[in-house]
Amino acid sequence: MLILTASIIVVLWSDSSGADLADKLDDLVGYTIVAEKTIVGWYDDNEHEEGSFNGCSYERVILFQDNTGLTCAEYGYMYAYRPKAIILAKQSKIGEHAYYDIKMVVGDEIYDMRKIKTVKQT
């Protein structure tokens, strides 16, 4: 796990400004890297696209090569063709119920995400 955590620090460190990197990493304290995936497309209520990542819009579903997906919980724009995504999770408990806060790192951006139950075929 330490190697994976160090790997994400190295990947994010390639960002040109160290102060911005420290601010971004500060928000990830307590998260664990749970997966590395390739983004192959996205869909939302009005449209879909295969092969590219156009950032997040609220409720947009990001599709991965392994036929899984995550739902965006915020807005953030960027463009990349089939980029790698690092998925991080942090568990919280309320009583006996466990909840997970999920983040997705693409390039030098960090997105708030939610799990989805099923991936719609586009």
mmCIF file with all atom_site columns, N, CA and C in Angstrom, residues 40-101:
data_model
loop_
_atom_site.group_PDB
_atom_site.id
_atom_site.type_symbol
_atom_site.label_atom_id
_atom_site.label_alt_id
_atom_site.label_comp_id
_atom_site.label_asym_id
_atom_site.label_entity_id
_atom_site.label_seq_id
_atom_site.pdbx_PDB_ins_code
_atom_site.Cartn_x
_atom_site.Cartn_y
_atom_site.Cartn_z
_atom_site.occupancy
_atom_site.B_iso_or_equiv
_atom_site.pdbx_formal_charge
_atom_site.auth_seq_id
_atom_site.auth_comp_id
_atom_site.auth_asym_id
_atom_site.auth_atom_id
_atom_site.pdbx_PDB_model_num
ATOM 1   N N  . VAL A 1 40  ? -13.087 5.048  -20.712 1.00 0.00 ? 40  VAL A N  1
ATOM 2   C CA . VAL A 1 40  ? -13.405 4.771  -22.118 1.00 0.00 ? 40  VAL A CA 1
ATOM 3   C C  . VAL A 1 40  ? -14.612 5.563  -22.614 1.00 0.00 ? 40  VAL A C  1
ATOM 4   N N  . GLY A 1 41  ? -15.199 6.385  -21.764 1.00 0.00 ? 41  GLY A N  1
ATOM 5   C CA . GLY A 1 41  ? -16.323 7.194  -22.201 1.00 0.00 ? 41  GLY A CA 1
ATOM 6   C C  . GLY A 1 41  ? -17.134 7.718  -21.038 1.00 0.00 ? 41  GLY A C  1
ATOM 7   N N  . TRP A 1 42  ? -18.279 8.315  -21.378 1.00 0.00 ? 42  TRP A N  1
ATOM 8   C CA . TRP A 1 42  ? -19.166 8.868  -20.365 1.00 0.00 ? 42  TRP A CA 1
ATOM 9   C C  . TRP A 1 42  ? -20.567 9.010  -20.938 1.00 0.00 ? 42  TRP A C  1
ATOM 10  N N  . TYR A 1 43  ? -21.546 9.149  -20.037 1.00 0.00 ? 43  TYR A N  1
ATOM 11  C CA . TYR A 1 43  ? -22.903 9.492  -20.464 1.00 0.00 ? 43  TYR A CA 1
ATOM 12  C C  . TYR A 1 43  ? -23.591 10.299 -19.375 1.00 0.00 ? 43  TYR A C  1
ATOM 13  N N  . ASP A 1 44  ? -24.557 11.100 -19.803 1.00 0.00 ? 44  ASP A N  1
ATOM 14  C CA . ASP A 1 44  ? -25.442 11.786 -18.876 1.00 0.00 ? 44  ASP A CA 1
ATOM 15  C C  . ASP A 1 44  ? -26.837 11.776 -19.482 1.00 0.00 ? 44  ASP A C  1
ATOM 16  N N  . ASP A 1 45  ? -27.739 12.583 -18.968 1.00 0.00 ? 45  ASP A N  1
ATOM 17  C CA . ASP A 1 45  ? -29.128 12.548 -19.435 1.00 0.00 ? 45  ASP A CA 1
ATOM 18  C C  . ASP A 1 45  ? -29.279 12.853 -20.917 1.00 0.00 ? 45  ASP A C  1
ATOM 19  N N  . ASN A 1 46  ? -28.454 13.725 -21.455 1.00 0.00 ? 46  ASN A N  1
ATOM 20  C CA . ASN A 1 46  ? -28.665 14.223 -22.811 1.00 0.00 ? 46  ASN A CA 1
ATOM 21  C C  . ASN A 1 46  ? -27.726 13.675 -23.867 1.00 0.00 ? 46  ASN A C  1
ATOM 22  N N  . GLU A 1 47  ? -26.586 13.172 -23.477 1.00 0.00 ? 47  GLU A N  1
ATOM 23  C CA . GLU A 1 47  ? -25.611 12.753 -24.482 1.00 0.00 ? 47  GLU A CA 1
ATOM 24  C C  . GLU A 1 47  ? -24.636 11.734 -23.914 1.00 0.00 ? 47  GLU A C  1
ATOM 25  N N  . HIS A 1 48  ? -23.808 11.188 -24.805 1.00 0.00 ? 48  HIS A N  1
ATOM 26  C CA . HIS A 1 48  ? -22.746 10.281 -24.390 1.00 0.00 ? 48  HIS A CA 1
ATOM 27  C C  . HIS A 1 48  ? -21.605 10.389 -25.396 1.00 0.00 ? 48  HIS A C  1
ATOM 28  N N  . GLU A 1 49  ? -20.453 9.922  -24.976 1.00 0.00 ? 49  GLU A N  1
ATOM 29  C CA . GLU A 1 49  ? -19.290 9.938  -25.854 1.00 0.00 ? 49  GLU A CA 1
ATOM 30  C C  . GLU A 1 49  ? -18.398 8.765  -25.487 1.00 0.00 ? 49  GLU A C  1
ATOM 31  N N  . GLU A 1 50  ? -17.852 8.122  -26.500 1.00 0.00 ? 50  GLU A N  1
ATOM 32  C CA . GLU A 1 50  ? -16.940 7.003  -26.278 1.00 0.00 ? 50  GLU A CA 1
ATOM 33  C C  . GLU A 1 50  ? -15.510 7.448  -26.544 1.00 0.00 ? 50  GLU A C  1
ATOM 34  N N  . GLY A 1 51  ? -14.587 6.929  -25.750 1.00 0.00 ? 51  GLY A N  1
ATOM 35  C CA . GLY A 1 51  ? -13.172 7.152  -25.978 1.00 0.00 ? 51  GLY A CA 1
ATOM 36  C C  . GLY A 1 51  ? -12.579 8.341  -25.270 1.00 0.00 ? 51  GLY A C  1
ATOM 37  N N  . SER A 1 52  ? -13.375 9.348  -24.953 1.00 0.00 ? 52  SER A N  1
ATOM 38  C CA . SER A 1 52  ? -12.793 10.547 -24.365 1.00 0.00 ? 52  SER A CA 1
ATOM 39  C C  . SER A 1 52  ? -13.346 10.820 -22.973 1.00 0.00 ? 52  SER A C  1
ATOM 40  N N  . PHE A 1 53  ? -12.630 11.685 -22.269 1.00 0.00 ? 53  PHE A N  1
ATOM 41  C CA . PHE A 1 53  ? -13.054 12.171 -20.964 1.00 0.00 ? 53  PHE A CA 1
ATOM 42  C C  . PHE A 1 53  ? -13.148 13.682 -21.077 1.00 0.00 ? 53  PHE A C  1
ATOM 43  N N  . ASN A 1 54  ? -14.323 14.228 -20.825 1.00 0.00 ? 54  ASN A N  1
ATOM 44  C CA . ASN A 1 54  ? -14.541 15.673 -20.911 1.00 0.00 ? 54  ASN A CA 1
ATOM 45  C C  . ASN A 1 54  ? -14.774 16.282 -19.538 1.00 0.00 ? 54  ASN A C  1
ATOM 46  N N  . GLY A 1 55  ? -14.189 15.690 -18.520 1.00 0.00 ? 55  GLY A N  1
ATOM 47  C CA . GLY A 1 55  ? -14.383 16.196 -17.176 1.00 0.00 ? 55  GLY A CA 1
ATOM 48  C C  . GLY A 1 55  ? -15.691 15.705 -16.584 1.00 0.00 ? 55  GLY A C  1
ATOM 49  N N  . CYS A 1 56  ? -16.086 16.336 -15.500 1.00 0.00 ? 56  CYS A N  1
ATOM 50  C CA . CYS A 1 56  ? -17.293 15.933 -14.783 1.00 0.00 ? 56  CYS A CA 1
ATOM 51  C C  . CYS A 1 56  ? -18.358 17.017 -14.841 1.00 0.00 ? 56  CYS A C  1
ATOM 52  N N  . SER A 1 57  ? -19.594 16.580 -14.933 1.00 0.00 ? 57  SER A N  1
ATOM 53  C CA . SER A 1 57  ? -20.788 17.393 -14.692 1.00 0.00 ? 57  SER A CA 1
ATOM 54  C C  . SER A 1 57  ? -21.587 16.619 -13.662 1.00 0.00 ? 57  SER A C  1
ATOM 55  N N  . TYR A 1 58  ? -22.382 17.316 -12.857 1.00 0.00 ? 58  TYR A N  1
ATOM 56  C CA . TYR A 1 58  ? -23.168 16.627 -11.841 1.00 0.00 ? 58  TYR A CA 1
ATOM 57  C C  . TYR A 1 58  ? -23.986 15.506 -12.471 1.00 0.00 ? 58  TYR A C  1
ATOM 58  N N  . GLU A 1 59  ? -23.912 14.330 -11.892 1.00 0.00 ? 59  GLU A N  1
ATOM 59  C CA . GLU A 1 59  ? -24.658 13.137 -12.310 1.00 0.00 ? 59  GLU A CA 1
ATOM 60  C C  . GLU A 1 59  ? -24.140 12.478 -13.590 1.00 0.00 ? 59  GLU A C  1
ATOM 61  N N  . ARG A 1 60  ? -23.072 12.970 -14.188 1.00 0.00 ? 60  ARG A N  1
ATOM 62  C CA . ARG A 1 60  ? -22.479 12.302 -15.362 1.00 0.00 ? 60  ARG A CA 1
ATOM 63  C C  . ARG A 1 60  ? -21.847 10.995 -14.900 1.00 0.00 ? 60  ARG A C  1
ATOM 64  N N  . VAL A 1 61  ? -22.032 9.943  -15.675 1.00 0.00 ? 61  VAL A N  1
ATOM 65  C CA . VAL A 1 61  ? -21.433 8.648  -15.365 1.00 0.00 ? 61  VAL A CA 1
ATOM 66  C C  . VAL A 1 61  ? -20.174 8.483  -16.202 1.00 0.00 ? 61  VAL A C  1
ATOM 67  N N  . ILE A 1 62  ? -19.067 8.201  -15.536 1.00 0.00 ? 62  ILE A N  1
ATOM 68  C CA . ILE A 1 62  ? -17.787 7.956  -16.195 1.00 0.00 ? 62  ILE A CA 1
ATOM 69  C C  . ILE A 1 62  ? -17.647 6.447  -16.348 1.00 0.00 ? 62  ILE A C  1
ATOM 70  N N  . LEU A 1 63  ? -17.373 6.004  -17.572 1.00 0.00 ? 63  LEU A N  1
ATOM 71  C CA . LEU A 1 63  ? -17.275 4.571  -17.879 1.00 0.00 ? 63  LEU A CA 1
ATOM 72  C C  . LEU A 1 63  ? -15.819 4.141  -17.973 1.00 0.00 ? 63  LEU A C  1
ATOM 73  N N  . PHE A 1 64  ? -15.538 2.946  -17.429 1.00 0.00 ? 64  PHE A N  1
ATOM 74  C CA . PHE A 1 64  ? -14.183 2.415  -17.432 1.00 0.00 ? 64  PHE A CA 1
ATOM 75  C C  . PHE A 1 64  ? -14.089 1.182  -18.321 1.00 0.00 ? 64  PHE A C  1
ATOM 76  N N  . GLN A 1 65  ? -12.865 0.839  -18.692 1.00 0.00 ? 65  GLN A N  1
ATOM 77  C CA . GLN A 1 65  ? -12.602 -0.287 -19.589 1.00 0.00 ? 65  GLN A CA 1
ATOM 78  C C  . GLN A 1 65  ? -13.112 -1.615 -19.035 1.00 0.00 ? 65  GLN A C  1
ATOM 79  N N  . ASP A 1 66  ? -13.181 -1.749 -17.720 1.00 0.00 ? 66  ASP A N  1
ATOM 80  C CA . ASP A 1 66  ? -13.636 -3.007 -17.112 1.00 0.00 ? 66  ASP A CA 1
ATOM 81  C C  . ASP A 1 66  ? -15.163 -3.074 -16.957 1.00 0.00 ? 66  ASP A C  1
ATOM 82  N N  . ASN A 1 67  ? -15.888 -2.217 -17.690 1.00 0.00 ? 67  ASN A N  1
ATOM 83  C CA . ASN A 1 67  ? -17.358 -2.167 -17.675 1.00 0.00 ? 67  ASN A CA 1
ATOM 84  C C  . ASN A 1 67  ? -17.946 -1.745 -16.333 1.00 0.00 ? 67  ASN A C  1
ATOM 85  N N  . THR A 1 68  ? -17.200 -0.965 -15.575 1.00 0.00 ? 68  THR A N  1
ATOM 86  C CA . THR A 1 68  ? -17.717 -0.361 -14.352 1.00 0.00 ? 68  THR A CA 1
ATOM 87  C C  . THR A 1 68  ? -17.808 1.142  -14.584 1.00 0.00 ? 68  THR A C  1
ATOM 88  N N  . GLY A 1 69  ? -18.325 1.841  -13.609 1.00 0.00 ? 69  GLY A N  1
ATOM 89  C CA . GLY A 1 69  ? -18.438 3.285  -13.740 1.00 0.00 ? 69  GLY A CA 1
ATOM 90  C C  . GLY A 1 69  ? -18.607 3.952  -12.395 1.00 0.00 ? 69  GLY A C  1
ATOM 91  N N  . LEU A 1 70  ? -18.422 5.264  -12.392 1.00 0.00 ? 70  LEU A N  1
ATOM 92  C CA . LEU A 1 70  ? -18.659 6.096  -11.220 1.00 0.00 ? 70  LEU A CA 1
ATOM 93  C C  . LEU A 1 70  ? -19.455 7.314  -11.662 1.00 0.00 ? 70  LEU A C  1
ATOM 94  N N  . THR A 1 71  ? -20.235 7.875  -10.743 1.00 0.00 ? 71  THR A N  1
ATOM 95  C CA . THR A 1 71  ? -21.028 9.068  -11.027 1.00 0.00 ? 71  THR A CA 1
ATOM 96  C C  . THR A 1 71  ? -20.332 10.297 -10.463 1.00 0.00 ? 71  THR A C  1
ATOM 97  N N  . CYS A 1 72  ? -20.241 11.335 -11.272 1.00 0.00 ? 72  CYS A N  1
ATOM 98  C CA . CYS A 1 72  ? -19.634 12.596 -10.836 1.00 0.00 ? 72  CYS A CA 1
ATOM 99  C C  . CYS A 1 72  ? -20.522 13.277 -9.797  1.00 0.00 ? 72  CYS A C  1
ATOM 100 N N  . ALA A 1 73  ? -19.903 13.807 -8.757  1.00 0.00 ? 73  ALA A N  1
ATOM 101 C CA . ALA A 1 73  ? -20.621 14.530 -7.716  1.00 0.00 ? 73  ALA A CA 1
ATOM 102 C C  . ALA A 1 73  ? -20.244 16.008 -7.722  1.00 0.00 ? 73  ALA A C  1
ATOM 103 N N  . GLU A 1 74  ? -19.581 16.455 -8.784  1.00 0.00 ? 74  GLU A N  1
ATOM 104 C CA . GLU A 1 74  ? -19.178 17.852 -8.905  1.00 0.00 ? 74  GLU A CA 1
ATOM 105 C C  . GLU A 1 74  ? -18.907 18.172 -10.366 1.00 0.00 ? 74  GLU A C  1
ATOM 106 N N  . TYR A 1 75  ? -18.625 19.445 -10.632 1.00 0.00 ? 75  TYR A N  1
ATOM 107 C CA . TYR A 1 75  ? -18.292 19.886 -11.980 1.00 0.00 ? 75  TYR A CA 1
ATOM 108 C C  . TYR A 1 75  ? -16.804 20.187 -12.056 1.00 0.00 ? 75  TYR A C  1
ATOM 109 N N  . GLY A 1 76  ? -16.176 19.775 -13.151 1.00 0.00 ? 76  GLY A N  1
ATOM 110 C CA . GLY A 1 76  ? -14.785 20.120 -13.416 1.00 0.00 ? 76  GLY A CA 1
ATOM 111 C C  . GLY A 1 76  ? -14.449 19.748 -14.844 1.00 0.00 ? 76  GLY A C  1
ATOM 112 N N  . TYR A 1 77  ? -13.880 20.670 -15.602 1.00 0.00 ? 77  TYR A N  1
ATOM 113 C CA . TYR A 1 77  ? -13.612 20.404 -17.014 1.00 0.00 ? 77  TYR A CA 1
ATOM 114 C C  . TYR A 1 77  ? -12.154 20.036 -17.252 1.00 0.00 ? 77  TYR A C  1
ATOM 115 N N  . MET A 1 78  ? -11.958 19.082 -18.126 1.00 0.00 ? 78  MET A N  1
ATOM 116 C CA . MET A 1 78  ? -10.659 18.772 -18.724 1.00 0.00 ? 78  MET A CA 1
ATOM 117 C C  . MET A 1 78  ? -10.939 17.850 -19.893 1.00 0.00 ? 78  MET A C  1
ATOM 118 N N  . TYR A 1 79  ? -10.008 17.729 -20.808 1.00 0.00 ? 79  TYR A N  1
ATOM 119 C CA . TYR A 1 79  ? -10.193 16.812 -21.929 1.00 0.00 ? 79  TYR A CA 1
ATOM 120 C C  . TYR A 1 79  ? -8.992  15.887 -22.005 1.00 0.00 ? 79  TYR A C  1
ATOM 121 N N  . ALA A 1 80  ? -9.267  14.601 -22.192 1.00 0.00 ? 80  ALA A N  1
ATOM 122 C CA . ALA A 1 80  ? -8.207  13.614 -22.403 1.00 0.00 ? 80  ALA A CA 1
ATOM 123 C C  . ALA A 1 80  ? -8.808  12.426 -23.140 1.00 0.00 ? 80  ALA A C  1
ATOM 124 N N  . TYR A 1 81  ? -8.002  11.768 -23.950 1.00 0.00 ? 81  TYR A N  1
ATOM 125 C CA . TYR A 1 81  ? -8.446  10.586 -24.680 1.00 0.00 ? 81  TYR A CA 1
ATOM 126 C C  . TYR A 1 81  ? -8.019  9.339  -23.926 1.00 0.00 ? 81  TYR A C  1
ATOM 127 N N  . ARG A 1 82  ? -8.981  8.545  -23.489 1.00 0.00 ? 82  ARG A N  1
ATOM 128 C CA . ARG A 1 82  ? -8.760  7.297  -22.752 1.00 0.00 ? 82  ARG A CA 1
ATOM 129 C C  . ARG A 1 82  ? -7.712  7.451  -21.632 1.00 0.00 ? 82  ARG A C  1
ATOM 130 N N  . PRO A 1 83  ? -7.902  8.416  -20.752 1.00 0.00 ? 83  PRO A N  1
ATOM 131 C CA . PRO A 1 83  ? -6.905  8.616  -19.695 1.00 0.00 ? 83  PRO A CA 1
ATOM 132 C C  . PRO A 1 83  ? -7.010  7.564  -18.597 1.00 0.00 ? 83  PRO A C  1
ATOM 133 N N  . LYS A 1 84  ? -5.929  7.436  -17.853 1.00 0.00 ? 84  LYS A N  1
ATOM 134 C CA . LYS A 1 84  ? -5.939  6.589  -16.658 1.00 0.00 ? 84  LYS A CA 1
ATOM 135 C C  . LYS A 1 84  ? -6.575  7.376  -15.530 1.00 0.00 ? 84  LYS A C  1
ATOM 136 N N  . ALA A 1 85  ? -7.271  6.655  -14.681 1.00 0.00 ? 85  ALA A N  1
ATOM 137 C CA . ALA A 1 85  ? -7.886  7.247  -13.496 1.00 0.00 ? 85  ALA A CA 1
ATOM 138 C C  . ALA A 1 85  ? -7.441  6.449  -12.278 1.00 0.00 ? 85  ALA A C  1
ATOM 139 N N  . ILE A 1 86  ? -7.073  7.151  -11.232 1.00 0.00 ? 86  ILE A N  1
ATOM 140 C CA . ILE A 1 86  ? -6.753  6.525  -9.954  1.00 0.00 ? 86  ILE A CA 1
ATOM 141 C C  . ILE A 1 86  ? -7.967  6.744  -9.057  1.00 0.00 ? 86  ILE A C  1
ATOM 142 N N  . ILE A 1 87  ? -8.496  5.656  -8.518  1.00 0.00 ? 87  ILE A N  1
ATOM 143 C CA . ILE A 1 87  ? -9.683  5.722  -7.668  1.00 0.00 ? 87  ILE A CA 1
ATOM 144 C C  . ILE A 1 87  ? -9.246  5.575  -6.215  1.00 0.00 ? 87  ILE A C  1
ATOM 145 N N  . LEU A 1 88  ? -9.694  6.504  -5.376  1.00 0.00 ? 88  LEU A N  1
ATOM 146 C CA . LEU A 1 88  ? -9.380  6.485  -3.952  1.00 0.00 ? 88  LEU A CA 1
ATOM 147 C C  . LEU A 1 88  ? -10.675 6.419  -3.158  1.00 0.00 ? 88  LEU A C  1
ATOM 148 N N  . ALA A 1 89  ? -10.613 5.805  -1.991  1.00 0.00 ? 89  ALA A N  1
ATOM 149 C CA . ALA A 1 89  ? -11.799 5.712  -1.137  1.00 0.00 ? 89  ALA A CA 1
ATOM 150 C C  . ALA A 1 89  ? -11.405 5.909  0.322   1.00 0.00 ? 89  ALA A C  1
ATOM 151 N N  . LYS A 1 90  ? -12.346 6.439  1.075   1.00 0.00 ? 90  LYS A N  1
ATOM 152 C CA . LYS A 1 90  ? -12.157 6.642  2.515   1.00 0.00 ? 90  LYS A CA 1
ATOM 153 C C  . LYS A 1 90  ? -13.442 6.203  3.203   1.00 0.00 ? 90  LYS A C  1
ATOM 154 N N  . GLN A 1 91  ? -13.320 5.262  4.119   1.00 0.00 ? 91  GLN A N  1
ATOM 155 C CA . GLN A 1 91  ? -14.495 4.720  4.805   1.00 0.00 ? 91  GLN A CA 1
ATOM 156 C C  . GLN A 1 91  ? -14.861 5.575  6.011   1.00 0.00 ? 91  GLN A C  1
ATOM 157 N N  . SER A 1 92  ? -16.153 5.780  6.181   1.00 0.00 ? 92  SER A N  1
ATOM 158 C CA . SER A 1 92  ? -16.698 6.436  7.370   1.00 0.00 ? 92  SER A CA 1
ATOM 159 C C  . SER A 1 92  ? -17.788 5.536  7.921   1.00 0.00 ? 92  SER A C  1
ATOM 160 N N  . LYS A 1 93  ? -17.966 5.561  9.218   1.00 0.00 ? 93  LYS A N  1
ATOM 161 C CA . LYS A 1 93  ? -19.022 4.747  9.828   1.00 0.00 ? 93  LYS A CA 1
ATOM 162 C C  . LYS A 1 93  ? -19.972 5.646  10.607  1.00 0.00 ? 93  LYS A C  1
ATOM 163 N N  . ILE A 1 94  ? -21.249 5.350  10.437  1.00 0.00 ? 94  ILE A N  1
ATOM 164 C CA . ILE A 1 94  ? -22.290 5.972  11.242  1.00 0.00 ? 94  ILE A CA 1
ATOM 165 C C  . ILE A 1 94  ? -23.046 4.812  11.870  1.00 0.00 ? 94  ILE A C  1
ATOM 166 N N  . GLY A 1 95  ? -22.839 4.632  13.159  1.00 0.00 ? 95  GLY A N  1
ATOM 167 C CA . GLY A 1 95  ? -23.397 3.452  13.819  1.00 0.00 ? 95  GLY A CA 1
ATOM 168 C C  . GLY A 1 95  ? -22.729 2.219  13.242  1.00 0.00 ? 95  GLY A C  1
ATOM 169 N N  . GLU A 1 96  ? -23.539 1.281  12.761  1.00 0.00 ? 96  GLU A N  1
ATOM 170 C CA . GLU A 1 96  ? -22.992 0.064  12.162  1.00 0.00 ? 96  GLU A CA 1
ATOM 171 C C  . GLU A 1 96  ? -22.924 0.138  10.643  1.00 0.00 ? 96  GLU A C  1
ATOM 172 N N  . HIS A 1 97  ? -23.302 1.265  10.070  1.00 0.00 ? 97  HIS A N  1
ATOM 173 C CA . HIS A 1 97  ? -23.307 1.411  8.613   1.00 0.00 ? 97  HIS A CA 1
ATOM 174 C C  . HIS A 1 97  ? -22.008 2.051  8.129   1.00 0.00 ? 97  HIS A C  1
ATOM 175 N N  . ALA A 1 98  ? -21.402 1.427  7.121   1.00 0.00 ? 98  ALA A N  1
ATOM 176 C CA . ALA A 1 98  ? -20.171 1.955  6.532   1.00 0.00 ? 98  ALA A CA 1
ATOM 177 C C  . ALA A 1 98  ? -20.507 2.705  5.244   1.00 0.00 ? 98  ALA A C  1
ATOM 178 N N  . TYR A 1 99  ? -19.906 3.848  5.067   1.00 0.00 ? 99  TYR A N  1
ATOM 179 C CA . TYR A 1 99  ? -20.065 4.665  3.871   1.00 0.00 ? 99  TYR A CA 1
ATOM 180 C C  . TYR A 1 99  ? -18.685 4.961  3.307   1.00 0.00 ? 99  TYR A C  1
ATOM 181 N N  . TYR A 1 100 ? -18.618 5.160  1.993   1.00 0.00 ? 100 TYR A N  1
ATOM 182 C CA . TYR A 1 100 ? -17.344 5.440  1.352   1.00 0.00 ? 100 TYR A CA 1
ATOM 183 C C  . TYR A 1 100 ? -17.399 6.766  0.615   1.00 0.00 ? 100 TYR A C  1
ATOM 184 N N  . ASP A 1 101 ? -16.425 7.602  0.867   1.00 0.00 ? 101 ASP A N  1
ATOM 185 C CA . ASP A 1 101 ? -16.226 8.825  0.106   1.00 0.00 ? 101 ASP A CA 1
ATOM 186 C C  . ASP A 1 101 ? -15.247 8.456  -0.999  1.00 0.00 ? 101 ASP A C  1
#
